Short mmCIF file of C-alpha atoms in Angstrom, two decimals:
data_model
loop_
_atom_site.label_atom_id
_atom_site.label_comp_id
_atom_site.label_asym_id
_atom_site.label_seq_id
_atom_site.Cartn_x
_atom_site.Cartn_y
_atom_site.Cartn_z
CA MET A 292 -14.96 -15.25 -10.76
CA ASN A 293 -12.32 -13.55 -12.71
CA PHE A 294 -11.05 -10.26 -11.38
CA THR A 295 -8.61 -7.59 -12.62
CA THR A 296 -5.56 -6.95 -10.82
CA ILE A 297 -5.10 -3.68 -8.84
CA PRO A 298 -1.31 -2.38 -8.51
CA LEU A 299 -0.52 -1.01 -5.03
CA GLN A 300 0.00 2.45 -5.29
CA ASN A 301 2.58 2.44 -2.06
CA PRO A 302 3.66 -0.86 -1.89
CA SER A 303 6.39 0.20 0.88
CA PHE A 304 3.30 1.04 3.21
CA PHE A 305 2.58 -2.74 4.05
CA ASN A 306 6.38 -4.04 4.39
CA ASN A 307 6.27 -3.32 7.92
CA SER A 308 5.50 -6.81 9.61
CA GLN A 309 4.62 -4.86 12.52
CA SER A 310 1.50 -3.44 10.63
CA SER A 311 -2.03 -4.17 11.60
CA LEU A 312 -2.90 -4.79 8.02
CA ALA A 313 -0.45 -7.67 7.75
CA GLY A 314 -3.13 -10.59 8.21
CA ALA A 315 -5.46 -9.11 5.95
CA LEU A 316 -2.81 -8.69 3.22
CA GLN A 317 -1.30 -11.44 3.25
CA GLY A 318 -0.76 -13.24 -0.17
CA CYS A 319 -1.84 -9.53 -1.51
CA ILE A 320 1.53 -7.69 -1.46
CA GLY A 321 2.53 -6.21 -5.18
CA SER A 322 -0.80 -6.75 -6.48
CA LEU A 323 -4.15 -6.73 -5.24
CA ASP A 324 -7.55 -8.42 -6.88
CA GLY A 325 -10.99 -8.77 -5.80
CA ALA A 326 -10.44 -11.37 -3.40
CA CYS A 327 -8.27 -9.12 -1.82
CA LEU A 328 -10.07 -6.10 -1.68
CA GLU A 329 -13.21 -8.54 -0.49
CA LYS A 330 -10.52 -9.70 2.30
CA LEU A 331 -9.91 -5.93 3.33
CA LEU A 332 -13.44 -5.05 3.48
CA LEU A 333 -13.78 -7.93 5.92
CA HIS A 334 -10.68 -6.69 8.01
CA CYS A 335 -12.17 -3.23 7.77
CA ALA A 336 -16.03 -4.77 9.12
CA SER A 337 -14.34 -6.92 11.90
CA ALA A 338 -12.22 -3.63 12.91
CA LEU A 339 -15.45 -1.78 13.16
CA GLU A 340 -17.57 -4.73 15.05
CA ASN A 341 -14.52 -4.53 17.80
CA ASN A 342 -14.54 -0.86 17.84
CA ASP A 343 -10.78 -0.63 17.03
CA VAL A 344 -11.11 2.71 15.34
CA THR A 345 -7.33 2.98 14.89
CA LEU A 346 -7.50 -0.26 12.71
CA ALA A 347 -10.58 0.55 10.64
CA GLN A 348 -8.99 3.67 9.72
CA GLN A 349 -6.04 2.32 8.52
CA VAL A 350 -8.06 -0.15 6.46
CA MET A 351 -10.23 2.88 5.25
CA TRP A 352 -7.56 4.47 4.21
CA VAL A 353 -5.87 1.62 1.80
CA LEU A 354 -9.05 0.81 0.17
CA ASN A 355 -9.75 4.54 -0.34
CA ASN A 356 -6.82 4.49 -2.69
CA LEU A 357 -7.76 1.33 -4.06
CA ALA A 358 -11.68 1.86 -4.73
CA SER A 359 -12.67 3.59 -7.89
CA SER A 360 -16.34 4.66 -9.04
CA ASN A 361 -14.73 4.56 -12.55
CA GLY A 362 -12.77 1.60 -12.46
CA ASP A 363 -12.97 -1.85 -13.08
CA PRO A 364 -16.03 -3.59 -11.31
CA ASN A 365 -14.25 -4.73 -8.41
CA GLN A 366 -12.97 -1.18 -7.97
CA ARG A 367 -16.48 0.23 -8.52
CA LEU A 368 -18.11 -2.53 -6.08
CA THR A 369 -15.75 -1.35 -3.51
CA SER A 370 -16.03 1.84 -3.99
CA TRP A 371 -19.46 1.60 -2.63
CA PHE A 372 -19.31 -0.78 0.59
CA LEU A 373 -16.33 1.68 1.39
CA ARG A 374 -18.69 4.23 0.96
CA ALA A 375 -21.45 2.46 3.25
CA LEU A 376 -18.43 1.33 5.73
CA ILE A 377 -17.18 5.14 6.30
CA SER A 378 -21.19 6.25 6.40
CA ARG A 379 -21.39 3.20 9.65
CA ALA A 380 -18.55 4.51 10.96
CA SER A 381 -19.44 8.11 11.21
CA ARG A 382 -22.71 7.43 13.27
CA VAL A 383 -20.79 5.49 15.75
CA CYS A 384 -17.82 7.47 15.87
CA PRO A 385 -18.22 10.75 14.08
CA ASN A 386 -14.49 11.96 14.21
CA ALA A 387 -13.15 8.42 13.33
CA THR A 388 -12.67 9.19 9.63
CA ASN A 389 -11.69 12.40 7.32
CA LEU A 390 -12.63 10.10 4.21
CA HIS A 391 -15.34 11.34 2.24
CA GLY A 392 -18.22 9.28 2.31
CA GLY A 393 -21.69 9.17 4.18
CA SER A 394 -25.36 8.27 3.87
CA ASN A 395 -26.49 11.40 2.27
CA LEU A 396 -27.23 9.63 -1.42
CA GLU A 397 -29.45 11.34 -3.74
CA ARG A 398 -32.67 9.59 -4.20
CA ARG A 399 -32.80 9.99 -8.14
CA LEU A 400 -36.52 10.14 -9.83
CA MET A 401 -37.09 8.78 -12.85
CA SER A 402 -39.36 9.21 -15.94
CA VAL A 403 -41.41 6.35 -17.36
CA THR A 404 -39.32 6.04 -19.78
CA GLU A 405 -36.28 6.28 -18.09
CA LEU A 406 -37.85 3.46 -16.23
CA ALA A 407 -38.28 1.42 -18.95
CA GLY A 408 -34.25 1.84 -20.06
CA TYR A 409 -33.46 1.09 -16.57
CA VAL A 410 -35.29 -2.61 -16.54
CA ASP A 411 -34.12 -3.33 -19.95
CA LEU A 412 -30.20 -2.62 -19.39
CA ILE A 413 -29.97 -6.25 -18.04
CA PRO A 414 -32.07 -8.68 -17.81
CA TRP A 415 -32.26 -8.25 -14.03
CA HIS A 416 -36.02 -7.73 -13.86
CA ARG A 417 -37.51 -8.94 -17.24
CA PHE A 418 -36.21 -12.51 -16.61
CA GLY A 419 -39.19 -12.05 -13.54
CA PHE A 420 -41.43 -10.22 -15.71
CA CYS A 421 -41.06 -12.89 -18.86
CA ALA A 422 -41.50 -16.41 -16.55
CA SER A 423 -44.35 -14.46 -14.21
CA ASN A 424 -45.80 -13.01 -16.96
CA SER A 425 -46.14 -16.67 -18.95
CA VAL A 426 -47.02 -18.62 -15.97
CA ILE A 427 -50.19 -16.13 -15.32
CA TYR A 428 -51.30 -16.14 -19.11
CA LYS A 429 -51.69 -20.00 -18.80
CA ALA A 430 -53.23 -19.70 -15.17
CA ILE A 431 -55.76 -17.73 -16.61
CA GLU A 432 -56.50 -19.77 -19.38
CA GLY A 433 -60.69 -19.54 -19.98
CA GLN A 434 -61.10 -16.81 -16.74
CA THR A 435 -63.21 -14.31 -18.19
CA LYS A 436 -62.57 -11.93 -15.45
CA VAL A 437 -58.95 -11.78 -13.41
CA HIS A 438 -57.45 -9.43 -10.49
CA ILE A 439 -53.85 -9.30 -10.15
CA LEU A 440 -52.47 -7.76 -6.93
CA ASP A 441 -49.28 -6.36 -7.74
CA PHE A 442 -46.55 -5.91 -4.63
CA SER A 443 -43.68 -5.18 -7.03
CA ILE A 444 -40.72 -2.41 -6.97
CA THR A 445 -40.90 -1.69 -10.70
CA HIS A 446 -44.30 0.61 -10.90
CA CYS A 447 -46.41 -2.03 -12.94
CA MET A 448 -43.17 -2.45 -15.60
CA GLN A 449 -44.50 -6.00 -15.62
CA TRP A 450 -47.97 -5.79 -17.24
CA PRO A 451 -47.99 -4.22 -21.19
CA THR A 452 -46.59 -7.06 -22.37
CA LEU A 453 -48.84 -9.11 -20.36
CA ILE A 454 -51.82 -6.91 -21.71
CA ASP A 455 -50.24 -7.52 -25.39
CA ALA A 456 -50.81 -11.20 -24.79
CA ILE A 457 -54.18 -11.77 -23.24
CA ALA A 458 -55.45 -9.11 -26.18
CA LYS A 459 -54.20 -11.98 -28.61
CA ARG A 460 -56.39 -14.86 -27.36
CA PRO A 461 -58.23 -16.68 -29.49
CA GLU A 462 -61.26 -16.13 -27.55
CA GLY A 463 -60.95 -12.68 -26.60
CA PRO A 464 -59.28 -11.00 -23.81
CA PRO A 465 -60.70 -10.93 -20.05
CA SER A 466 -61.33 -8.10 -18.51
CA LEU A 467 -58.62 -7.33 -16.45
CA ARG A 468 -58.26 -5.32 -12.92
CA ILE A 469 -55.03 -4.72 -11.25
CA SER A 470 -54.50 -3.29 -7.68
CA VAL A 471 -51.38 -2.07 -6.34
CA PRO A 472 -50.77 -0.82 -2.62
CA SER A 473 -50.23 3.03 -2.01
CA TRP A 474 -47.16 1.62 0.36
CA ARG A 475 -44.05 1.01 -1.56
CA PRO A 476 -40.71 0.54 0.08
CA GLN A 477 -38.46 3.68 -0.64
CA VAL A 478 -36.12 1.68 -3.07
CA PRO A 479 -34.77 2.39 -6.37
CA PRO A 480 -35.91 2.44 -9.10
CA LEU A 481 -38.08 5.50 -7.91
CA LEU A 482 -40.70 7.44 -10.11
CA ASN A 483 -41.20 10.91 -10.97
CA VAL A 484 -45.12 9.86 -11.18
CA SER A 485 -47.77 8.84 -9.22
CA SER A 486 -49.43 5.32 -9.05
CA GLU A 487 -52.47 6.82 -10.53
CA GLU A 488 -50.35 8.21 -13.68
CA VAL A 489 -49.41 4.46 -14.03
CA GLY A 490 -52.15 3.05 -13.97
CA GLN A 491 -53.61 5.81 -16.67
CA ARG A 492 -50.53 5.15 -18.85
CA LEU A 493 -51.77 1.10 -18.48
CA ALA A 494 -55.57 2.15 -18.90
CA ASN A 495 -54.73 3.81 -22.00
CA PHE A 496 -52.20 1.25 -23.32
CA ALA A 497 -54.95 -1.61 -22.65
CA LYS A 498 -57.84 0.76 -24.26
CA PHE A 499 -55.50 0.81 -27.58
CA ARG A 500 -55.59 -3.20 -27.03
CA ASP A 501 -59.05 -3.55 -26.52
CA VAL A 502 -58.93 -5.19 -23.26
CA PRO A 503 -61.33 -3.61 -20.61
CA PHE A 504 -59.01 -2.82 -17.81
CA GLU A 505 -59.59 -1.44 -14.46
CA PHE A 506 -56.68 -0.06 -12.18
CA HIS A 507 -56.81 0.19 -8.17
CA VAL A 508 -54.65 1.96 -5.75
CA ILE A 509 -55.52 0.62 -2.26
CA GLU A 510 -55.05 3.49 -0.15
CA ASP A 511 -55.55 1.59 3.08
CA LEU A 512 -52.41 -0.43 2.92
CA ASN A 513 -49.90 1.38 4.17
CA TYR A 514 -47.05 -0.09 5.96
CA ASP A 515 -48.35 0.17 9.37
CA MET A 516 -51.62 -1.61 8.72
CA PHE A 517 -50.57 -3.97 6.24
CA LEU A 518 -50.69 -7.17 7.21
CA SER A 519 -54.00 -6.56 9.00
CA GLN A 520 -55.65 -4.82 6.15
CA LEU A 521 -54.49 -7.89 3.98
CA ASN A 522 -58.06 -9.10 3.59
CA PRO A 523 -60.96 -9.46 0.99
CA SER A 524 -62.73 -6.24 1.72
CA THR A 525 -59.98 -3.61 1.81
CA LEU A 526 -58.12 -5.42 -0.98
CA GLN A 527 -62.07 -5.61 -2.87
CA ILE A 528 -62.09 -9.04 -3.82
CA ARG A 529 -64.78 -10.23 -6.22
CA ASP A 530 -65.88 -13.72 -6.32
CA ASP A 531 -66.57 -13.61 -9.83
CA GLU A 532 -62.58 -12.74 -10.82
CA ALA A 533 -59.90 -15.17 -10.69
CA LEU A 534 -57.05 -13.69 -8.51
CA VAL A 535 -53.47 -13.61 -9.33
CA VAL A 536 -50.93 -12.41 -6.56
CA ASN A 537 -47.70 -11.10 -8.06
CA CYS A 538 -44.67 -10.45 -5.91
CA GLN A 539 -41.35 -8.98 -7.44
CA ASN A 540 -38.34 -7.91 -5.46
CA TRP A 541 -40.73 -7.18 -2.63
CA LEU A 542 -40.94 -9.78 -0.17
CA ARG A 543 -37.87 -8.78 1.19
CA TYR A 544 -38.90 -5.96 2.70
CA LEU A 545 -41.26 -7.62 5.06
CA HIS A 546 -39.22 -8.11 8.22
CA ASP A 547 -38.92 -11.71 9.22
CA ASP A 548 -38.32 -12.11 12.93
CA GLU A 549 -37.67 -15.71 13.41
CA GLN A 550 -34.80 -15.12 15.32
CA ILE A 551 -36.62 -13.31 17.91
CA LYS A 552 -38.39 -15.88 20.68
CA GLY A 553 -41.71 -16.25 20.01
CA ALA A 554 -42.11 -13.99 17.12
CA ILE A 555 -43.71 -14.58 13.96
CA SER A 556 -42.03 -13.72 10.94
CA SER A 557 -44.56 -10.66 8.67
CA ARG A 558 -43.59 -13.14 5.72
CA ASP A 559 -45.33 -15.74 7.09
CA ILE A 560 -48.41 -13.80 8.38
CA PHE A 561 -48.25 -12.35 4.74
CA LEU A 562 -48.48 -15.97 2.93
CA ASP A 563 -50.81 -17.05 5.35
CA ARG A 564 -53.20 -13.84 4.64
CA VAL A 565 -52.94 -14.39 0.78
CA LYS A 566 -53.85 -18.56 1.18
CA ASP A 567 -57.04 -17.08 2.69
CA LEU A 568 -57.55 -15.11 -0.44
CA ASN A 569 -57.53 -18.08 -2.49
CA PRO A 570 -55.71 -17.16 -5.44
CA CYS A 571 -55.04 -19.35 -8.37
CA ILE A 572 -51.60 -18.41 -8.82
CA VAL A 573 -48.66 -17.15 -6.65
CA THR A 574 -46.02 -15.34 -8.29
CA ILE A 575 -42.41 -14.90 -6.67
CA VAL A 576 -39.54 -13.59 -7.99
CA ASP A 577 -36.79 -12.24 -5.92
CA GLU A 578 -32.86 -11.76 -5.80
CA ASP A 579 -30.94 -14.93 -5.03
CA CYS A 580 -28.66 -13.98 -1.99
CA ASP A 581 -28.99 -14.54 1.77
CA LEU A 582 -29.00 -11.53 3.62
CA GLY A 583 -32.01 -11.96 5.73
CA ASN A 584 -31.02 -12.55 9.44
CA SER A 585 -26.73 -12.15 9.43
CA THR A 586 -26.39 -10.71 12.58
CA THR A 587 -22.72 -9.78 11.70
CA LEU A 588 -21.31 -7.36 9.53
CA THR A 589 -18.66 -9.10 7.91
CA SER A 590 -21.40 -12.14 7.20
CA ARG A 591 -23.05 -9.42 5.66
CA ILE A 592 -20.35 -7.86 3.44
CA ALA A 593 -19.32 -11.74 2.56
CA ALA A 594 -22.32 -12.56 0.94
CA CYS A 595 -23.23 -8.68 -0.73
CA PHE A 596 -19.94 -8.48 -1.89
CA ASN A 597 -19.88 -12.46 -3.64
CA TYR A 598 -23.58 -11.50 -5.06
CA LEU A 599 -23.44 -7.94 -5.78
CA TRP A 600 -20.14 -7.89 -8.38
CA ILE A 601 -22.74 -9.59 -10.88
CA PRO A 602 -24.25 -6.41 -12.16
CA PHE A 603 -21.35 -4.66 -12.00
CA ASP A 604 -19.18 -7.26 -14.29
CA ALA A 605 -22.09 -7.69 -16.42
CA LEU A 606 -22.60 -3.44 -17.12
CA GLU A 607 -19.06 -3.83 -17.87
CA THR A 608 -19.77 -5.78 -20.65
CA PHE A 609 -21.20 -3.05 -22.93
CA LEU A 610 -21.33 0.24 -21.05
CA PRO A 611 -18.27 2.44 -21.16
CA LYS A 612 -16.74 3.38 -17.50
CA ASP A 613 -17.91 7.17 -17.78
CA SER A 614 -21.35 5.93 -19.24
CA LYS A 615 -23.59 8.23 -17.09
CA GLN A 616 -26.52 5.36 -17.23
CA ARG A 617 -23.91 3.13 -16.20
CA LEU A 618 -23.38 5.18 -12.92
CA ASP A 619 -26.79 5.83 -12.37
CA TYR A 620 -27.69 2.09 -12.33
CA GLU A 621 -24.73 1.75 -9.87
CA GLY A 622 -25.82 4.38 -7.42
CA ASP A 623 -28.81 2.19 -7.11
CA ILE A 624 -27.20 -0.84 -6.00
CA GLY A 625 -24.88 1.65 -4.02
CA HIS A 626 -28.41 2.34 -2.01
CA LYS A 627 -28.85 -1.22 -1.49
CA ILE A 628 -25.41 -1.70 -0.26
CA GLU A 629 -25.51 1.41 1.82
CA ASN A 630 -28.43 -0.24 3.53
CA ILE A 631 -27.36 -3.73 4.02
CA ILE A 632 -24.07 -2.08 5.49
CA GLY A 633 -24.77 1.22 7.07
CA PHE A 634 -27.57 0.06 9.11
CA GLU A 635 -28.87 -1.89 11.67
CA GLY A 636 -32.43 -3.17 13.67
CA ASN A 637 -35.25 -2.13 11.94
CA GLN A 638 -33.68 0.74 9.79
CA ARG A 639 -31.74 -2.23 7.62
CA ILE A 640 -34.85 -2.89 5.31
CA GLU A 641 -32.94 -4.97 2.55
CA ARG A 642 -33.35 -8.67 3.81
CA LEU A 643 -33.14 -11.37 1.08
CA GLU A 644 -33.80 -14.51 1.33
CA SER A 645 -31.95 -17.37 -0.56
CA CYS A 646 -34.27 -19.50 -3.24
CA ASN A 647 -34.02 -22.70 -1.03
CA LYS A 648 -34.90 -20.93 2.24
CA PHE A 649 -37.87 -19.06 0.58
CA SER A 650 -39.49 -22.70 -0.96
CA GLN A 651 -39.11 -24.15 1.89
CA ARG A 652 -41.08 -21.08 3.82
CA MET A 653 -43.74 -21.58 1.21
CA GLU A 654 -44.00 -25.29 1.39
CA ASN A 655 -44.50 -24.51 5.41
CA SER A 656 -47.25 -22.26 4.51
CA GLY A 657 -49.12 -24.70 2.71
CA TYR A 658 -48.02 -23.73 -1.20
CA MET A 659 -47.05 -26.01 -3.53
CA SER A 660 -44.99 -25.16 -6.40
CA VAL A 661 -45.83 -25.28 -9.91
CA PRO A 662 -43.48 -26.02 -12.69
CA PHE A 663 -42.54 -23.52 -15.40
CA SER A 664 -43.95 -24.88 -18.85
CA GLU A 665 -41.45 -25.59 -21.88
CA GLU A 666 -42.99 -22.48 -23.66
CA THR A 667 -42.03 -20.40 -20.66
CA ILE A 668 -38.68 -21.83 -20.71
CA LYS A 669 -38.47 -20.85 -24.55
CA GLU A 670 -39.65 -17.26 -24.18
CA VAL A 671 -36.62 -16.70 -21.29
CA LYS A 672 -33.76 -18.11 -23.40
CA SER A 673 -35.67 -15.62 -26.18
CA LEU A 674 -35.28 -13.02 -23.93
CA LEU A 675 -31.27 -13.61 -22.39
CA ASP A 676 -30.37 -13.76 -26.02
CA GLU A 677 -30.99 -10.10 -26.44
CA HIS A 678 -28.75 -9.62 -24.00
CA ALA A 679 -24.71 -10.35 -23.34
CA SER A 680 -23.87 -14.11 -23.65
CA GLY A 681 -22.73 -14.52 -19.89
CA TRP A 682 -26.48 -14.43 -19.04
CA GLY A 683 -28.14 -17.98 -18.91
CA MET A 684 -30.97 -19.86 -17.10
CA LYS A 685 -31.30 -23.11 -15.24
CA LYS A 686 -33.73 -25.27 -13.17
CA GLU A 687 -33.59 -25.82 -9.84
CA GLU A 688 -34.98 -27.92 -6.77
CA HIS A 689 -38.73 -26.61 -6.09
CA ASP A 690 -39.57 -26.01 -9.91
CA MET A 691 -37.46 -22.57 -9.89
CA LEU A 692 -36.15 -21.04 -12.87
CA VAL A 693 -32.96 -19.26 -12.06
CA LEU A 694 -31.00 -16.75 -13.86
CA THR A 695 -27.63 -16.46 -14.20
CA TRP A 696 -24.23 -14.68 -14.75
CA LYS A 697 -21.65 -16.51 -15.52
CA GLY A 698 -23.16 -19.65 -13.89
CA HIS A 699 -23.80 -17.90 -10.92
CA ASN A 700 -27.23 -17.72 -9.26
CA SER A 701 -28.58 -13.98 -9.59
CA VAL A 702 -32.70 -13.93 -9.56
CA TYR A 703 -34.76 -16.62 -9.14
CA ALA A 704 -38.73 -16.75 -10.19
CA THR A 705 -41.37 -19.31 -8.42
CA SER A 706 -44.80 -19.97 -8.90
CA TRP A 707 -47.39 -21.35 -6.57
CA VAL A 708 -50.69 -23.07 -6.36
CA ILE A 709 -52.54 -23.90 -2.20
CA VAL A 710 -52.15 -27.21 -1.64
CA PRO A 711 -55.23 -28.69 -1.82
CA THR A 712 -57.09 -29.61 1.47
CA THR A 713 -59.66 -32.79 2.52
CA PRO A 714 -61.37 -32.54 5.68
CA TYR A 715 -58.70 -34.34 7.21
CA GLY A 716 -55.92 -31.70 6.05
CA PRO A 717 -53.55 -31.36 3.53
CA GLU A 718 -53.86 -33.82 0.62
#
């Protein structure tokens, strides 16, 4: 990872060997690169974990003079981490710091047009859409009726492309029904229209493409009752339909309580419930970072900092520093940082699981991976050609496709079917 150096505004501040910052700044005197900014963030986190308010204040003061929401990618990223740390400190000790920060981040609501621009900005979401749609298209070949259960945070932006593809099927399109839960994690991107309005827009597009279409918002599927209501009756499963279950950046919001003795992970329960529905394909896309059950603040900061530099660095390649679109996109990432760093327990809903861990979870739950076809790989590569040259793709274990930026994993896409069973157990 290449970092831009940041000159110290006041080097003499660190010349005192008695300074408690000496350890954090060892090797960084004269300039601070991204690695040193990360080191300062970790030093601040360690001070907060040890209730050392004085040291935390010192490090925050230094970071406040180095971070900038209009600087280079590392400064911009650090500014959001600093804000999250200040927010955390202000809740523990309200008078701990007089730096500007806090958790009152405004939640912006997008129009449908703005949402389209959001998902097109970098291939963070389109990668998963493209890979999943290609697999779904192949899985429903020959089917005349298809039902998609869509668990996603991007308000059905995935489906116009699939509707367009099935409209061109030589044998004619199937009838398509899409169901979405009424409950959605309150995370960006947030839309200024209802799910019903989104469904109506999809219906209009499907009509234009001559695809028979239904859209259903599952009102009984709220968070408190979500897992218990994940059954054929509530979901209105029909025997004559091929069922597809699509999960895009969504499963991370189900709590994973594996560290609590005797607790069963909500993710495992979800996968068991889905298996009982007998889908023809399950597609899962998420961010490839392990933040799930990190118990220490420092470990979360290290993992998060070394992952979320990717979108900040990618945006630097084509948007000016003062671009509103860039600032808004980075602000949405800031919401994620705020939750990962500023909160604990049930309030911390951002609990990412790495692709390897999640693939192992799928296999343990009775699923087997489906390889992506050469046609799918070709489609994804064509998509990436529309973006900056730093974006790439690679295959990994468990038949995964992984979106990369400058060789670093960012988003993974997987597809799964249920392991066939015999009277004696799985084949």
